[in-house]
PDB file of C-alpha atoms in Angstrom:
ATOM      1  CA  UNK A   1       2.801  -9.355  25.258  1.00 33.00           C
ATOM      2  CA  UNK A   2       4.699 -11.145  22.453  1.00 32.00           C
ATOM      3  CA  UNK A   3       4.923  -9.193  19.164  1.00 34.00           C
ATOM      4  CA  UNK A   4       3.971 -10.462  15.899  1.00 36.00           C
ATOM      5  CA  UNK A   5       7.115 -11.602  13.870  1.00 34.00           C
ATOM      6  CA  UNK A   6       6.399  -9.063  11.195  1.00 36.00           C
ATOM      7  CA  UNK A   7       5.997  -6.195  13.631  1.00 36.00           C
ATOM      8  CA  UNK A   8       9.317  -7.066  15.347  1.00 34.00           C
ATOM      9  CA  UNK A   9      11.010  -6.573  11.957  1.00 37.00           C
ATOM     10  CA  UNK A  10       9.583  -3.020  11.307  1.00 40.00           C
ATOM     11  CA  UNK A  11      10.436   0.254  12.939  1.00 34.00           C
ATOM     12  CA  UNK A  12       9.129   3.814  12.185  1.00 35.00           C
ATOM     13  CA  UNK A  13      10.713   5.360   9.171  1.00 38.00           C
ATOM     14  CA  UNK A  14      11.105   9.172   8.426  1.00 30.00           C
ATOM     15  CA  UNK A  15       8.298   9.075   5.831  1.00 37.00           C
ATOM     16  CA  UNK A  16       5.690   7.912   8.463  1.00 39.00           C
ATOM     17  CA  UNK A  17       4.565   4.550   9.312  1.00 40.00           C
ATOM     18  CA  UNK A  18       6.852   1.541   9.550  1.00 43.00           C
ATOM     19  CA  UNK A  19       9.536   0.061   7.428  1.00 47.00           C
ATOM     20  CA  UNK A  20      11.806  -2.950   7.601  1.00 49.00           C
ATOM     21  CA  UNK A  21      14.688  -2.163  10.207  1.00 56.00           C
ATOM     22  CA  UNK A  22      17.173  -4.563   8.529  1.00 77.00           C
ATOM     23  CA  UNK A  23      18.387  -3.095   5.182  1.00 84.00           C
ATOM     24  CA  UNK A  24      18.778  -6.637   3.877  1.00 84.00           C
ATOM     25  CA  UNK A  25      15.189  -7.415   4.464  1.00 88.00           C
ATOM     26  CA  UNK A  26      14.138  -4.191   2.835  1.00 90.00           C
ATOM     27  CA  UNK A  27      16.242  -5.183  -0.146  1.00 92.00           C
ATOM     28  CA  UNK A  28      14.602  -8.601  -0.325  1.00 93.00           C
ATOM     29  CA  UNK A  29      11.105  -7.128  -0.046  1.00 95.00           C
ATOM     30  CA  UNK A  30      11.751  -4.649  -2.867  1.00 94.00           C
ATOM     31  CA  UNK A  31      13.211  -7.368  -5.177  1.00 95.00           C
ATOM     32  CA  UNK A  32      10.302  -9.748  -4.371  1.00 96.00           C
ATOM     33  CA  UNK A  33       7.758  -7.091  -5.219  1.00 96.00           C
ATOM     34  CA  UNK A  34       9.178  -6.787  -8.657  1.00 96.00           C
ATOM     35  CA  UNK A  35       9.369 -10.544  -9.071  1.00 96.00           C
ATOM     36  CA  UNK A  36       5.925 -11.233  -7.770  1.00 97.00           C
ATOM     37  CA  UNK A  37       4.548  -8.493 -10.076  1.00 96.00           C
ATOM     38  CA  UNK A  38       6.290  -9.722 -13.209  1.00 95.00           C
ATOM     39  CA  UNK A  39       5.959 -13.572 -12.726  1.00 96.00           C
ATOM     40  CA  UNK A  40       3.300 -14.089 -10.072  1.00 96.00           C
ATOM     41  CA  UNK A  41       3.733 -15.392  -6.507  1.00 96.00           C
ATOM     42  CA  UNK A  42       3.475 -19.029  -7.599  1.00 96.00           C
ATOM     43  CA  UNK A  43       6.008 -18.349 -10.475  1.00 96.00           C
ATOM     44  CA  UNK A  44       8.706 -17.254  -7.999  1.00 95.00           C
ATOM     45  CA  UNK A  45      10.758 -19.791  -5.832  1.00 92.00           C
ATOM     46  CA  UNK A  46      12.805 -19.056  -2.782  1.00 91.00           C
ATOM     47  CA  UNK A  47      15.874 -19.665  -4.964  1.00 91.00           C
ATOM     48  CA  UNK A  48      14.711 -16.958  -7.293  1.00 92.00           C
ATOM     49  CA  UNK A  49      14.219 -14.520  -4.455  1.00 92.00           C
ATOM     50  CA  UNK A  50      17.714 -15.299  -3.060  1.00 91.00           C
ATOM     51  CA  UNK A  51      19.368 -14.911  -6.355  1.00 91.00           C
ATOM     52  CA  UNK A  52      17.713 -11.551  -7.016  1.00 92.00           C
ATOM     53  CA  UNK A  53      19.669 -10.197  -4.037  1.00 91.00           C
ATOM     54  CA  UNK A  54      22.714 -12.357  -4.253  1.00 91.00           C
ATOM     55  CA  UNK A  55      21.836 -14.869  -1.808  1.00 87.00           C
ATOM     56  CA  UNK A  56      21.394 -18.649  -2.011  1.00 80.00           C
ATOM     57  CA  UNK A  57      17.887 -19.959  -1.226  1.00 75.00           C
ATOM     58  CA  UNK A  58      18.815 -21.386   2.196  1.00 81.00           C
ATOM     59  CA  UNK A  59      20.660 -18.056   3.081  1.00 86.00           C
ATOM     60  CA  UNK A  60      17.382 -16.289   2.483  1.00 86.00           C
ATOM     61  CA  UNK A  61      15.864 -18.377   5.447  1.00 88.00           C
ATOM     62  CA  UNK A  62      17.988 -16.362   7.762  1.00 88.00           C
ATOM     63  CA  UNK A  63      15.879 -13.301   7.096  1.00 90.00           C
ATOM     64  CA  UNK A  64      12.330 -14.827   6.334  1.00 91.00           C
ATOM     65  CA  UNK A  65      10.853 -18.132   7.301  1.00 90.00           C
ATOM     66  CA  UNK A  66       9.611 -18.728   3.712  1.00 91.00           C
ATOM     67  CA  UNK A  67       8.006 -17.145   0.571  1.00 92.00           C
ATOM     68  CA  UNK A  68       4.529 -16.623   2.468  1.00 94.00           C
ATOM     69  CA  UNK A  69       6.355 -14.564   5.161  1.00 94.00           C
ATOM     70  CA  UNK A  70       8.017 -12.411   2.543  1.00 95.00           C
ATOM     71  CA  UNK A  71       4.611 -11.679   0.855  1.00 97.00           C
ATOM     72  CA  UNK A  72       2.968 -11.017   4.174  1.00 96.00           C
ATOM     73  CA  UNK A  73       5.514  -8.599   5.518  1.00 95.00           C
ATOM     74  CA  UNK A  74       5.607  -6.791   2.176  1.00 96.00           C
ATOM     75  CA  UNK A  75       1.797  -6.141   2.222  1.00 97.00           C
ATOM     76  CA  UNK A  76       1.621  -5.547   5.971  1.00 96.00           C
ATOM     77  CA  UNK A  77       4.543  -3.031   5.861  1.00 94.00           C
ATOM     78  CA  UNK A  78       2.975  -0.899   3.044  1.00 94.00           C
ATOM     79  CA  UNK A  79      -0.427  -1.000   4.563  1.00 96.00           C
ATOM     80  CA  UNK A  80       0.906   0.350   7.893  1.00 96.00           C
ATOM     81  CA  UNK A  81       2.855   2.976   6.133  1.00 94.00           C
ATOM     82  CA  UNK A  82      -0.226   4.157   4.148  1.00 95.00           C
ATOM     83  CA  UNK A  83      -2.286   4.243   7.274  1.00 97.00           C
ATOM     84  CA  UNK A  84       0.265   6.107   9.382  1.00 97.00           C
ATOM     85  CA  UNK A  85       0.963   8.828   6.832  1.00 96.00           C
ATOM     86  CA  UNK A  86      -2.723   9.021   5.808  1.00 96.00           C
ATOM     87  CA  UNK A  87      -3.785   9.690   9.373  1.00 97.00           C
ATOM     88  CA  UNK A  88      -1.085  12.266   9.741  1.00 97.00           C
ATOM     89  CA  UNK A  89      -2.215  14.059   6.658  1.00 97.00           C
ATOM     90  CA  UNK A  90      -5.960  13.710   7.383  1.00 96.00           C
ATOM     91  CA  UNK A  91      -5.486  15.485  10.764  1.00 95.00           C
ATOM     92  CA  UNK A  92      -4.972  18.877   9.107  1.00 88.00           C
ATOM     93  CA  UNK A  93      -7.456  21.435  10.379  1.00 91.00           C
ATOM     94  CA  UNK A  94      -8.518  22.495   6.800  1.00 95.00           C
ATOM     95  CA  UNK A  95     -10.417  19.604   5.213  1.00 95.00           C
ATOM     96  CA  UNK A  96      -9.729  20.956   1.619  1.00 94.00           C
ATOM     97  CA  UNK A  97      -6.003  21.099   2.523  1.00 96.00           C
ATOM     98  CA  UNK A  98      -6.094  17.595   4.092  1.00 96.00           C
ATOM     99  CA  UNK A  99      -7.640  16.149   1.069  1.00 96.00           C
ATOM    100  CA  UNK A 100      -5.169  17.654  -1.258  1.00 96.00           C
ATOM    101  CA  UNK A 101      -2.380  16.410   0.951  1.00 96.00           C
ATOM    102  CA  UNK A 102      -3.839  12.787   0.917  1.00 97.00           C
ATOM    103  CA  UNK A 103      -4.274  12.950  -2.833  1.00 97.00           C
ATOM    104  CA  UNK A 104      -0.603  14.005  -3.290  1.00 97.00           C
ATOM    105  CA  UNK A 105       0.621  11.336  -0.896  1.00 96.00           C
ATOM    106  CA  UNK A 106      -1.298   8.513  -2.540  1.00 97.00           C
ATOM    107  CA  UNK A 107      -0.456   9.642  -6.025  1.00 97.00           C
ATOM    108  CA  UNK A 108       3.185   9.575  -5.129  1.00 96.00           C
ATOM    109  CA  UNK A 109       2.964   6.195  -3.703  1.00 95.00           C
ATOM    110  CA  UNK A 110       1.032   4.806  -6.670  1.00 95.00           C
ATOM    111  CA  UNK A 111       3.572   6.356  -9.147  1.00 95.00           C
ATOM    112  CA  UNK A 112       6.491   4.991  -7.146  1.00 94.00           C
ATOM    113  CA  UNK A 113       5.257   1.583  -6.349  1.00 94.00           C
ATOM    114  CA  UNK A 114       3.307   0.021  -9.214  1.00 94.00           C
ATOM    115  CA  UNK A 115       4.808  -3.433  -8.451  1.00 95.00           C
ATOM    116  CA  UNK A 116       3.333  -3.315  -4.936  1.00 95.00           C
ATOM    117  CA  UNK A 117       0.026  -2.305  -6.256  1.00 95.00           C
ATOM    118  CA  UNK A 118       0.060  -5.245  -8.658  1.00 96.00           C
ATOM    119  CA  UNK A 119       1.020  -7.733  -5.957  1.00 96.00           C
ATOM    120  CA  UNK A 120      -1.686  -6.616  -3.672  1.00 95.00           C
ATOM    121  CA  UNK A 121      -4.302  -6.737  -6.364  1.00 94.00           C
ATOM    122  CA  UNK A 122      -3.244 -10.186  -7.382  1.00 95.00           C
ATOM    123  CA  UNK A 123      -1.635 -11.959  -4.482  1.00 96.00           C
ATOM    124  CA  UNK A 124      -3.435 -10.872  -1.269  1.00 96.00           C
ATOM    125  CA  UNK A 125      -5.280 -14.219  -1.043  1.00 96.00           C
ATOM    126  CA  UNK A 126      -1.865 -15.992  -0.818  1.00 96.00           C
ATOM    127  CA  UNK A 127      -1.125 -14.282   2.478  1.00 96.00           C
ATOM    128  CA  UNK A 128      -1.746 -16.515   5.519  1.00 94.00           C
ATOM    129  CA  UNK A 129      -5.204 -15.780   7.071  1.00 94.00           C
ATOM    130  CA  UNK A 130      -4.135 -13.954  10.220  1.00 94.00           C
ATOM    131  CA  UNK A 131      -1.964 -11.529   8.376  1.00 96.00           C
ATOM    132  CA  UNK A 132      -4.476 -11.153   5.496  1.00 96.00           C
ATOM    133  CA  UNK A 133      -7.020 -10.171   8.101  1.00 97.00           C
ATOM    134  CA  UNK A 134      -4.562  -7.564   9.591  1.00 97.00           C
ATOM    135  CA  UNK A 135      -3.798  -6.085   5.947  1.00 97.00           C
ATOM    136  CA  UNK A 136      -7.450  -5.760   5.279  1.00 97.00           C
ATOM    137  CA  UNK A 137      -8.079  -4.019   8.722  1.00 97.00           C
ATOM    138  CA  UNK A 138      -5.319  -1.567   8.054  1.00 97.00           C
ATOM    139  CA  UNK A 139      -6.734  -0.880   4.650  1.00 96.00           C
ATOM    140  CA  UNK A 140     -10.217  -0.262   6.047  1.00 96.00           C
ATOM    141  CA  UNK A 141      -8.733   2.187   8.574  1.00 97.00           C
ATOM    142  CA  UNK A 142      -6.891   3.973   5.714  1.00 97.00           C
ATOM    143  CA  UNK A 143     -10.150   4.394   3.802  1.00 97.00           C
ATOM    144  CA  UNK A 144     -11.846   5.708   6.908  1.00 96.00           C
ATOM    145  CA  UNK A 145      -9.097   8.595   7.178  1.00 97.00           C
ATOM    146  CA  UNK A 146     -10.235   9.636   3.651  1.00 97.00           C
ATOM    147  CA  UNK A 147     -13.925   9.333   4.562  1.00 96.00           C
ATOM    148  CA  UNK A 148     -13.561  11.430   7.698  1.00 95.00           C
ATOM    149  CA  UNK A 149     -11.996  14.225   5.591  1.00 96.00           C
ATOM    150  CA  UNK A 150     -14.728  14.013   2.912  1.00 94.00           C
ATOM    151  CA  UNK A 151     -17.317  14.130   5.752  1.00 93.00           C
ATOM    152  CA  UNK A 152     -15.792  17.392   7.072  1.00 94.00           C
ATOM    153  CA  UNK A 153     -15.563  18.801   3.429  1.00 93.00           C
ATOM    154  CA  UNK A 154     -19.152  17.696   2.498  1.00 91.00           C
ATOM    155  CA  UNK A 155     -21.103  17.260   5.829  1.00 90.00           C
ATOM    156  CA  UNK A 156     -24.496  16.334   4.139  1.00 89.00           C
ATOM    157  CA  UNK A 157     -22.962  13.463   2.049  1.00 90.00           C
ATOM    158  CA  UNK A 158     -24.262  10.103   3.194  1.00 92.00           C
ATOM    159  CA  UNK A 159     -21.710   7.773   4.649  1.00 91.00           C
ATOM    160  CA  UNK A 160     -22.350   4.953   2.029  1.00 92.00           C
ATOM    161  CA  UNK A 161     -21.866   7.376  -0.791  1.00 93.00           C
ATOM    162  CA  UNK A 162     -18.727   8.923   0.700  1.00 94.00           C
ATOM    163  CA  UNK A 163     -17.097   5.513   1.226  1.00 95.00           C
ATOM    164  CA  UNK A 164     -18.031   4.334  -2.268  1.00 95.00           C
ATOM    165  CA  UNK A 165     -16.451   7.494  -3.607  1.00 94.00           C
ATOM    166  CA  UNK A 166     -13.290   6.842  -1.818  1.00 96.00           C
ATOM    167  CA  UNK A 167     -13.079   3.385  -3.094  1.00 95.00           C
ATOM    168  CA  UNK A 168     -13.717   4.509  -6.588  1.00 95.00           C
ATOM    169  CA  UNK A 169     -11.019   7.146  -6.191  1.00 95.00           C
ATOM    170  CA  UNK A 170      -8.586   4.522  -5.175  1.00 96.00           C
ATOM    171  CA  UNK A 171      -9.438   2.409  -8.154  1.00 95.00           C
ATOM    172  CA  UNK A 172      -8.441   5.417 -10.321  1.00 95.00           C
ATOM    173  CA  UNK A 173      -5.224   6.241  -8.358  1.00 96.00           C
ATOM    174  CA  UNK A 174      -4.120   2.575  -8.228  1.00 95.00           C
ATOM    175  CA  UNK A 175      -4.361   2.208 -12.004  1.00 94.00           C
ATOM    176  CA  UNK A 176      -0.692   3.297 -12.360  1.00 93.00           C
ATOM    177  CA  UNK A 177       0.552  -0.248 -13.311  1.00 92.00           C
ATOM    178  CA  UNK A 178      -1.543   0.077 -16.401  1.00 91.00           C
ATOM    179  CA  UNK A 179      -2.073   3.926 -16.970  1.00 91.00           C
ATOM    180  CA  UNK A 180       1.212   5.544 -16.263  1.00 85.00           C
ATOM    181  CA  UNK A 181       3.372   4.327 -19.099  1.00 83.00           C
ATOM    182  CA  UNK A 182       2.610   7.075 -21.587  1.00 82.00           C
ATOM    183  CA  UNK A 183       3.373  10.310 -19.592  1.00 88.00           C
ATOM    184  CA  UNK A 184       6.283  11.563 -17.654  1.00 93.00           C
ATOM    185  CA  UNK A 185       5.887  11.478 -13.867  1.00 94.00           C
ATOM    186  CA  UNK A 186       5.004  15.061 -13.407  1.00 95.00           C
ATOM    187  CA  UNK A 187       2.324  15.078 -16.046  1.00 95.00           C
ATOM    188  CA  UNK A 188       0.749  11.657 -14.886  1.00 95.00           C
ATOM    189  CA  UNK A 189       0.654  13.002 -11.134  1.00 96.00           C
ATOM    190  CA  UNK A 190      -1.044  16.230 -12.332  1.00 96.00           C
ATOM    191  CA  UNK A 191      -3.597  14.164 -14.478  1.00 95.00           C
ATOM    192  CA  UNK A 192      -4.349  11.727 -11.578  1.00 96.00           C
ATOM    193  CA  UNK A 193      -4.778  14.719  -9.072  1.00 97.00           C
ATOM    194  CA  UNK A 194      -7.146  16.572 -11.269  1.00 96.00           C
ATOM    195  CA  UNK A 195      -9.176  13.506 -12.143  1.00 95.00           C
ATOM    196  CA  UNK A 196      -9.432  12.197  -8.505  1.00 96.00           C
ATOM    197  CA  UNK A 197     -10.315  15.582  -7.275  1.00 94.00           C
ATOM    198  CA  UNK A 198     -13.049  15.946  -9.822  1.00 93.00           C
ATOM    199  CA  UNK A 199     -14.367  12.501  -9.076  1.00 92.00           C
ATOM    200  CA  UNK A 200     -14.536  13.065  -5.284  1.00 92.00           C
ATOM    201  CA  UNK A 201     -16.265  16.466  -5.777  1.00 89.00           C
ATOM    202  CA  UNK A 202     -18.728  14.810  -8.054  1.00 88.00           C
ATOM    203  CA  UNK A 203     -19.822  12.537  -5.141  1.00 87.00           C
ATOM    204  CA  UNK A 204     -21.759  15.406  -3.649  1.00 78.00           C
ATOM    205  CA  UNK A 205     -25.146  15.774  -5.416  1.00 70.00           C
TER     206      UNK A 205
END
């Protein structure tokens, strides 16, 4: 079976999930996330991407087939990493401990990657359809890891309410591009954890 081009460029990383195997590709993806978040996908050219990492535009084509491929791999990579680590943490035998672990993992991601959150919220529709479908499928699977933990913690909670609560919690946690400027990282992490935990507990009547 022929692998997807983006899959061929990613390998497991120690944090869980997949990450770009080539350090130069990882550097380009990191720079692109900042540029796309600041100027928008359509406000960034291949030349801009190249210059941000010391390459000419044509030289960047040795690593990616174009700007769409950069955006697609960026969002596929982080979706795969979230799912892989989320599944690992959700597998804990104690549902309360698993939920706490999921919260801490996602809060760390949200605080460390505000540009990626911004790009995903704003630019997913610019990803080519097959890759966009894969990103959404990975994200649904990540949501279901949280839903499964909440079902174990609150067995009587209806599925629709559980899933709605998880999505609402993500809205809170993924607010970091707008909400995290006024506090230091530790204080913001503690605030997000307390608020998210309270919100999920409030889902149970």
